[in-house]
């Protein structure tokens, strides 16, 4: 089974910009991995922010964006808000099977 | 608004099996795949598999092959996840999730505690 790797923790200042990344043990991440990004706050179910690399849901704040960057999937937060402090998970597809990354704890401080 | 309501918390002994249900409403149950995801206390998300409610086809995570079974009953718009040979490290909150882009809507989660 593939392993998906995320930064364990990151810190961003309010109003600042931060990029979270996800790599795959199988090699470069492509659009064919259909990358997803989820936000999870304590005691809540995860919420999808980004699907299929860069697509947003109607509930996704405009300050979040998804891309491929240097062989990885990336989630960029521009203009961080205190309410963005949360755990963020990526998810990749491998021929229909899915694998989550270990999660990035984002602190807004 | 799509609604997924899961069954209540379970306490099981090691070696037992558990069956978690996920009742769907306010959409056509057979239209979207149903995924199952779990989260152990203080840990990250782990994908277990999916079921196509229309065909009954399934795909399971390699780590759970032989231990997990996903089924559905289209007459009552309910999906089920059965996990056998439970171990203490199966203690987790189990979620069902569905939607047009697969993970749009989530159930409230079901805590399964495995303890002797």
XYZ file of N, CA, C and O in Angstrom, chain A residues 20 22 29-38 48-57 60 64-69 72-76 90-93, chain B residues 101:
156
model
N 0.661 23.727 2.424
C 0.760 22.376 2.926
C 0.962 21.459 1.722
O 0.383 21.690 0.661
N 1.570 17.281 0.096
C 1.391 15.828 0.235
C 2.179 15.131 -0.846
O 1.984 15.417 -2.040
N 3.186 13.033 -7.645
C 1.730 13.105 -7.586
C 1.228 13.765 -8.871
O 1.781 14.783 -9.320
N 0.213 13.189 -9.458
C -0.369 13.735 -10.684
C -1.863 13.942 -10.493
O -2.433 13.540 -9.473
N -2.481 14.542 -11.476
C -3.932 14.723 -11.414
C -4.657 13.383 -11.380
O -5.793 13.301 -10.912
N -3.994 12.350 -11.845
C -4.578 11.012 -11.821
C -4.705 10.414 -10.429
O -5.336 9.376 -10.255
N -4.093 11.065 -9.448
C -4.294 10.665 -8.058
C -5.532 11.354 -7.469
O -5.874 11.101 -6.305
N -6.143 12.246 -8.242
C -7.357 12.954 -7.801
C -7.213 13.469 -6.366
O -8.018 13.127 -5.490
N -6.232 14.296 -6.106
C -6.000 14.745 -4.720
C -7.186 15.470 -4.100
O -7.827 16.310 -4.741
N -7.454 15.106 -2.855
C -8.453 15.774 -2.036
C -7.725 16.418 -0.854
O -6.698 15.918 -0.396
N -8.349 17.465 -0.338
C -7.911 18.086 0.903
C -9.111 18.232 1.820
O -10.160 18.724 1.407
N -8.913 17.821 3.092
C -9.957 17.894 4.103
C -9.471 18.739 5.270
O -8.283 18.735 5.607
N -14.616 18.370 3.285
C -13.818 18.493 2.068
C -13.643 19.958 1.696
O -14.625 20.702 1.607
N -12.399 20.351 1.465
C -12.113 21.703 0.967
C -11.866 21.686 -0.541
O -12.352 22.558 -1.268
N -11.064 20.726 -0.979
C -10.615 20.644 -2.371
C -10.784 19.208 -2.864
O -10.479 18.261 -2.127
N -11.243 19.053 -4.087
C -11.284 17.724 -4.701
C -10.691 17.808 -6.103
O -10.663 18.880 -6.725
N -10.205 16.667 -6.578
C -9.601 16.588 -7.913
C -8.582 17.701 -8.129
O -8.663 18.470 -9.106
N -7.639 17.777 -7.227
C -6.477 18.689 -7.266
C -6.812 20.118 -6.866
O -6.142 20.688 -5.999
N -7.809 20.721 -7.543
C -7.975 22.166 -7.378
C -9.422 22.644 -7.346
O -9.661 23.859 -7.301
N -10.366 21.731 -7.376
C -11.770 22.133 -7.394
C -12.289 22.403 -5.991
O -11.981 21.653 -5.045
N -13.059 23.454 -5.874
C -13.593 23.843 -4.577
C -15.079 23.529 -4.485
O -15.799 23.543 -5.475
N -15.527 23.248 -3.276
C -16.951 23.140 -3.019
C -17.525 24.531 -2.771
O -16.776 25.503 -2.576
N -16.210 26.053 0.391
C -14.771 26.257 0.558
C -14.442 27.744 0.516
O -14.717 28.412 -0.498
N -8.570 29.365 0.267
C -7.937 28.064 0.072
C -7.851 27.754 -1.421
O -8.812 27.974 -2.164
N -6.710 27.207 -1.831
C -6.575 26.758 -3.213
C -5.704 25.509 -3.266
O -4.829 25.308 -2.418
N -5.954 24.671 -4.269
C -5.211 23.436 -4.427
C -4.448 23.423 -5.746
O -4.892 24.032 -6.726
N -3.321 22.717 -5.752
C -2.499 22.658 -6.962
C -1.561 21.463 -6.876
O -1.536 20.738 -5.870
N -0.801 21.285 -7.959
C 0.331 20.356 -7.952
C 1.600 21.201 -7.972
O 1.701 22.149 -8.761
N 2.542 20.827 -7.111
C 3.730 21.660 -6.945
C 4.926 20.769 -6.702
O 4.972 20.054 -5.681
N 4.273 17.155 -5.888
C 3.386 16.918 -4.748
C 2.059 17.639 -4.973
O 1.965 18.522 -5.815
N 1.074 17.260 -4.196
C -0.159 18.027 -4.122
C 0.026 19.104 -3.072
O 0.707 18.881 -2.060
N -0.553 20.254 -3.314
C -0.368 21.379 -2.416
C -1.702 22.050 -2.105
O -2.571 22.161 -2.980
N -1.824 22.476 -0.854
C -2.958 23.283 -0.414
C -2.383 24.600 0.086
O -1.575 24.608 1.025
N -2.781 25.685 -0.541
C -2.296 27.000 -0.149
C -3.408 27.785 0.518
O -4.527 27.861 0.000
N -4.770 15.160 3.358
C -4.917 14.932 1.932
C -5.312 13.473 1.715
O -5.166 12.627 2.613
N -5.811 13.204 0.534
C -6.248 11.858 0.166
C -5.929 11.654 -1.299
O -6.232 12.526 -2.130
N -5.317 10.519 -1.609
C -5.020 10.190 -2.997
C -5.757 8.931 -3.412
O -6.049 8.066 -2.583
N -5.993 8.832 -4.709
C -6.572 7.624 -5.293
C -5.486 6.826 -5.996
O -4.684 7.396 -6.755
N -18.990 14.121 -5.376
C -17.527 14.063 -5.441
C -17.002 13.210 -4.298
O -15.922 13.447 -3.787
